[in-house]
Short mmCIF file of C-alpha atoms in Angstrom, two decimals:
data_model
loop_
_atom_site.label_atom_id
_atom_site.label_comp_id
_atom_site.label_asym_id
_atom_site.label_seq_id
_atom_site.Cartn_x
_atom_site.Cartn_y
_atom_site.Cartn_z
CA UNK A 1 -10.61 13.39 10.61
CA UNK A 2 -7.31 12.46 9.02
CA UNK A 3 -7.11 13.00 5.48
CA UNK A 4 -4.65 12.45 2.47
CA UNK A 5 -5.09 14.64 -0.69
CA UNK A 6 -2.36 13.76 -3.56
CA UNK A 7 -2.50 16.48 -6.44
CA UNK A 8 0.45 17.29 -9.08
CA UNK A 9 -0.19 14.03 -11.21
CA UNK A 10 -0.30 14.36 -15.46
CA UNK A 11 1.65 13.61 -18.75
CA UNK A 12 5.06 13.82 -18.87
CA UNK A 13 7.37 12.51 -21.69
CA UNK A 14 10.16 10.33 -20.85
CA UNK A 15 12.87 12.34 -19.22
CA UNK A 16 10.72 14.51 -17.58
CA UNK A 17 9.90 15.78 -14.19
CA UNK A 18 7.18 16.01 -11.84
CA UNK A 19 6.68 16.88 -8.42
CA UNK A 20 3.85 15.37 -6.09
CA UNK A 21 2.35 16.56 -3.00
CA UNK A 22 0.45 14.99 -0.79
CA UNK A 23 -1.79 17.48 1.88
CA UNK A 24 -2.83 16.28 5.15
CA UNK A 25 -5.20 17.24 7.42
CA UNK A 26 -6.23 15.82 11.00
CA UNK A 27 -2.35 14.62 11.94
CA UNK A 28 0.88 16.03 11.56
CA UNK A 29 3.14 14.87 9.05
CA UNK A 30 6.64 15.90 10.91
CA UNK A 31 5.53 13.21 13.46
CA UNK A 32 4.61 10.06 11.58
CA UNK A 33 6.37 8.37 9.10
CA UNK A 34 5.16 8.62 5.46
CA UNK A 35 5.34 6.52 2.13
CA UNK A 36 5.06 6.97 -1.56
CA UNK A 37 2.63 3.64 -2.82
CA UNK A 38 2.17 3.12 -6.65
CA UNK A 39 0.25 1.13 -8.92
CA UNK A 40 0.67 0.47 -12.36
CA UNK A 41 -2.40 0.63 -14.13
CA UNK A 42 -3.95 -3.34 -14.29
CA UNK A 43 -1.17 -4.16 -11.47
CA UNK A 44 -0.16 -5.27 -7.60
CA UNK A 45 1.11 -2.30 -5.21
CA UNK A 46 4.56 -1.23 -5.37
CA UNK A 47 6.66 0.84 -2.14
CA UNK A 48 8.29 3.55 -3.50
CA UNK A 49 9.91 5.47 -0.97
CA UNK A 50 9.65 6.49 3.06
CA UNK A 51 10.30 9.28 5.01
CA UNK A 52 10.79 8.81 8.75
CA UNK A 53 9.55 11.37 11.52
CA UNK A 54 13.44 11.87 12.09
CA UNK A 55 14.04 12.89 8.48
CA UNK A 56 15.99 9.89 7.65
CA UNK A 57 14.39 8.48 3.62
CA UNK A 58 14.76 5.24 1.80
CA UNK A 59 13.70 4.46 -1.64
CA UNK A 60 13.12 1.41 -4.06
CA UNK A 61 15.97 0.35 -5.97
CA UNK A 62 13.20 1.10 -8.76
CA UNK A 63 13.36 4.42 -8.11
CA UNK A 64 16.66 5.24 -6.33
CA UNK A 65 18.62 8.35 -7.42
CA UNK A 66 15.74 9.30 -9.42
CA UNK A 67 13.01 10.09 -6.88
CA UNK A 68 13.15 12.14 -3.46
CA UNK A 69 10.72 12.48 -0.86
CA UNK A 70 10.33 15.33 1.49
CA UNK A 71 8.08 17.32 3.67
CA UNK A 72 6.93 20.74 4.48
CA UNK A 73 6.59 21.25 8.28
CA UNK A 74 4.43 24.59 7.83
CA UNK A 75 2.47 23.38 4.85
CA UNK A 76 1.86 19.89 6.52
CA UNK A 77 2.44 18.80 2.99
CA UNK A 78 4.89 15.46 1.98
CA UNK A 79 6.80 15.44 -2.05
CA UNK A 80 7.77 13.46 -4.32
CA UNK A 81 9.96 14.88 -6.23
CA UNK A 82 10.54 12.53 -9.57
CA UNK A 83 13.22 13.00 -12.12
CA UNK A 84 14.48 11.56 -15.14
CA UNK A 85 11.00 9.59 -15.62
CA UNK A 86 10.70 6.71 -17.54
CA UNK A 87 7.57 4.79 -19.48
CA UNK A 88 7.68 2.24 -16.22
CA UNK A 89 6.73 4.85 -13.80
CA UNK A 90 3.55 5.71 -15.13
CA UNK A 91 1.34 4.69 -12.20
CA UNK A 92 -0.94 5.70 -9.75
CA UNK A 93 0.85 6.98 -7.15
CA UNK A 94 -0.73 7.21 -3.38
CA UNK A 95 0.97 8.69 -0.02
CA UNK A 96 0.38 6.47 2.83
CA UNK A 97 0.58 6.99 6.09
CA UNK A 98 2.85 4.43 8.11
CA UNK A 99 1.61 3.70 11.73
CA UNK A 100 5.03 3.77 12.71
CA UNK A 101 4.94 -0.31 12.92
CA UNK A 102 5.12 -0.32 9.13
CA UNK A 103 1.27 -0.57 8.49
CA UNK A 104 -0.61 2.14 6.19
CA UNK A 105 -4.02 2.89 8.02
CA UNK A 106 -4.69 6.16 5.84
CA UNK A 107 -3.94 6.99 2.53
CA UNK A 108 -4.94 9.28 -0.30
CA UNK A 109 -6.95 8.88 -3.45
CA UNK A 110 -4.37 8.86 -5.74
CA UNK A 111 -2.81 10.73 -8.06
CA UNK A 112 -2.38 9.10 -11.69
CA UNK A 113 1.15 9.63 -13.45
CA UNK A 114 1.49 9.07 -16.66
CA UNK A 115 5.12 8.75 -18.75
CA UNK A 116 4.52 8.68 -22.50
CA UNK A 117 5.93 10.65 -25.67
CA UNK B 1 13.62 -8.45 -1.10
CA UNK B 2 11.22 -10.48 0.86
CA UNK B 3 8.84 -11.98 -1.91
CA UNK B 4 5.25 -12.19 -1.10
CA UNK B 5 3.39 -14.99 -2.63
CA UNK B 6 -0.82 -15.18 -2.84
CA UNK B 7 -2.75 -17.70 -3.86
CA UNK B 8 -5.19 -17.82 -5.69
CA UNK B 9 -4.87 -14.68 -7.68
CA UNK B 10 -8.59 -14.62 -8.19
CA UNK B 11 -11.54 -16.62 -6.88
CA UNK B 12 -15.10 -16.61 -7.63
CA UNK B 13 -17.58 -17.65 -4.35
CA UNK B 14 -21.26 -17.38 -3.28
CA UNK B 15 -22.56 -14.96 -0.78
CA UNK B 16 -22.24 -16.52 2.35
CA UNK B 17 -18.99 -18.61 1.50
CA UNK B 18 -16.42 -19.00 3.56
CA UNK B 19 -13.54 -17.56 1.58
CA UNK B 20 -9.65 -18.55 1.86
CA UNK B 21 -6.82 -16.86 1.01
CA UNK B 22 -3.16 -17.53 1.21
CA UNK B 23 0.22 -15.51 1.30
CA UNK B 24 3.49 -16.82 1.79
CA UNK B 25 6.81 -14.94 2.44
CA UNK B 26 10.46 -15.75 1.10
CA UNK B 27 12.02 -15.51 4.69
CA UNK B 28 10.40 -15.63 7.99
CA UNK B 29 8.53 -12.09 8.76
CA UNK B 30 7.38 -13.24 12.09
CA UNK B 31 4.16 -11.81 12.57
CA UNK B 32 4.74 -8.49 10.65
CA UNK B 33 2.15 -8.69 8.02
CA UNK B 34 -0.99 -6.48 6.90
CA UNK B 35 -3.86 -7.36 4.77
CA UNK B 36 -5.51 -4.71 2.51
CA UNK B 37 -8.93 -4.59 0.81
CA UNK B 38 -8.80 -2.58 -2.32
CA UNK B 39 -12.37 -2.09 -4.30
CA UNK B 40 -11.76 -0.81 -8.00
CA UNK B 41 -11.00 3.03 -8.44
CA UNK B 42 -10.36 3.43 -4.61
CA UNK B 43 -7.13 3.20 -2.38
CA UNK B 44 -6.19 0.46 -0.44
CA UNK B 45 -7.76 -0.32 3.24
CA UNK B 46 -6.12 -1.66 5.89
CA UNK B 47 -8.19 -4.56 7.53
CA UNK B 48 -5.53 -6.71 9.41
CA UNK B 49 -2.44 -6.15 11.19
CA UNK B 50 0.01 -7.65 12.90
CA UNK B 51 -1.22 -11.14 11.18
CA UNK B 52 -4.05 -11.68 12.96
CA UNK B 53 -5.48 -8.04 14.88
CA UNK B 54 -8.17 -6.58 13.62
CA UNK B 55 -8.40 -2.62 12.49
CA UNK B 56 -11.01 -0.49 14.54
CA UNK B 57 -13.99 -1.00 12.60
CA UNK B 58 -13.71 -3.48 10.23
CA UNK B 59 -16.48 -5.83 9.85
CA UNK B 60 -15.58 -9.42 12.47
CA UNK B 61 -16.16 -11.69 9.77
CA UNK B 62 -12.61 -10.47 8.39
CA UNK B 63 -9.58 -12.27 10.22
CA UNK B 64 -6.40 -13.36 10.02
CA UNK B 65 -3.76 -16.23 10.56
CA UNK B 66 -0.32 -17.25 10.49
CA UNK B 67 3.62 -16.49 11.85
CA UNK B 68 6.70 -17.15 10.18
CA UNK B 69 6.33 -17.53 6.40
CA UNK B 70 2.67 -18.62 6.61
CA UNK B 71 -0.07 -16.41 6.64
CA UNK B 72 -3.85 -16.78 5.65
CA UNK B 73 -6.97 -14.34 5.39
CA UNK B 74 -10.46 -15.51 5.80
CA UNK B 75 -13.47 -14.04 5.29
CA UNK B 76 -15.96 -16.27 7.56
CA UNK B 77 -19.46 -15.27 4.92
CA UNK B 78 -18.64 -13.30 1.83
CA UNK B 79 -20.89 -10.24 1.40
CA UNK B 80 -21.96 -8.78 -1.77
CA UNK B 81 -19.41 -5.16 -0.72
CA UNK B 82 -16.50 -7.50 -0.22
CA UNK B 83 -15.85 -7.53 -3.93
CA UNK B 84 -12.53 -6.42 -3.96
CA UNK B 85 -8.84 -7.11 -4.42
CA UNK B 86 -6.70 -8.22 -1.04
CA UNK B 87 -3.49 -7.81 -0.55
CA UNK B 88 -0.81 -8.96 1.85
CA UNK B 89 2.26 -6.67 3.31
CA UNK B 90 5.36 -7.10 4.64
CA UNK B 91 6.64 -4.78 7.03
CA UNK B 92 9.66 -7.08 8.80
CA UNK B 93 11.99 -5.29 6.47
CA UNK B 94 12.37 -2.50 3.48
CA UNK B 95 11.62 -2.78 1.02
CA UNK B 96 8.19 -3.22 2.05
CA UNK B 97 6.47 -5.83 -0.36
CA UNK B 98 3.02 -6.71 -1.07
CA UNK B 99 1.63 -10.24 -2.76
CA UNK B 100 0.01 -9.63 -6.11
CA UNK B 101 -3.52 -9.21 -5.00
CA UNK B 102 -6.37 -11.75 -4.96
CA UNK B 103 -9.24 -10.83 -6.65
CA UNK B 104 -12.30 -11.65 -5.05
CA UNK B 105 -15.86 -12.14 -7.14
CA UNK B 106 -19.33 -13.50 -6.71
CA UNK B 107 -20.42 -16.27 -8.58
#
């Protein structure tokens, strides 16, 4: 059974950092292509960033130079790695998995993110 | 950016109504678009992709529509678990956008 489990989510004051991680179990992360999803609470979804199976990332302009994704091969475990946070990135924040085609069919529960002094 | 534009952003229908909505893209996405079913505290679920295909084992009366810049997502007779908010997705492209969500009640 594939499975997405986001944990690393809290309160951080504005500046801050905070690392996500996303486990997965039933697939191998290495070979698909991952995303970062948030939602502000009340809002739409927002893309946040992608890793490729090739190790190639791209990020919102939202988030760009801020943010980095990654993954750990042996842990079967994606990041997101988020600096320098601000009061508009307080969100829940999903990983996705990307069929390859650019549609999510799995994702996780969530992990809530919240930026405030 | 593509923009994604839904309409309505909320509706309110019987159980058994045929149910209607709408999502409309800034450029031409072909046929690369998804529709998701979020219910409230849960992550989203994929229902449709590729406009109009059908995820393994979503309920039929779930479909979709459209090419180009025009896309619609029906539900053929609403069910009292289909309370939920849909979105569409764009995937011709990153940044990958999503409309603003319809939000889908019973009268």
């Amino acid at each position: 059974e594939v499975q997405l489990v986001e944990t690393g989510g809290g309160l951080i004051q504005p500046g801050g950092s905070l690392r996500l991680s996303c486990a997965a179990s039933g697939f191998t992360v290495s070979s698909n292509y991952m995303s970062w999803v948030r939602q502000a609470p009340g809002k739409g979804l927002e893309w946040v960033s992608v890793i490729y199976s090739g190790g190639s990332t791209y990020y919102a302009d939202s988030v760009k130079g801020r943010f980095t994704i990654s993954r750990d091969n042996s842990k079967n475990t994606l990041y997101l790695q988020m600096n320098s946070l601000r009061a508009e990135d307080t969100a829940v924040y999903y990983c996705a998995r990307d069929d390859g085609s650019g549609s999510y069919d799995a994702w996780g529960q969530g992990t809530l993110v919240t930026v405030s002094s | 950016d593509i923009q994604m534009t839904q309409s309505p952003s909320s509706l309110s229908a019987s159980v058994g109504d045929r149910v209607t909505i709408t999502c409309q893209a800034s450029q031409d996405i072909s046929n690369y678009l998804n529709w998701y079913q979020q219910k409230p505290g849960k992550a989203p679920k994929l229902l449709i992709y590729d406009a109009s295909n059908l995820e393994t084992g979503v309920p039929s009366r779930f479909s979709g529509s459209g090419s180009g810049t025009d896309f619609t997502f029906t539900i053929s007779s609403l069910q009292p678990e289909d309370i939920a908010t849909y979105y569409c997705q764009q995937y011709d492209n990153l940044p990958r956008t999503f409309g603003q969500g319809t939000k889908v009640e019973i009268k």
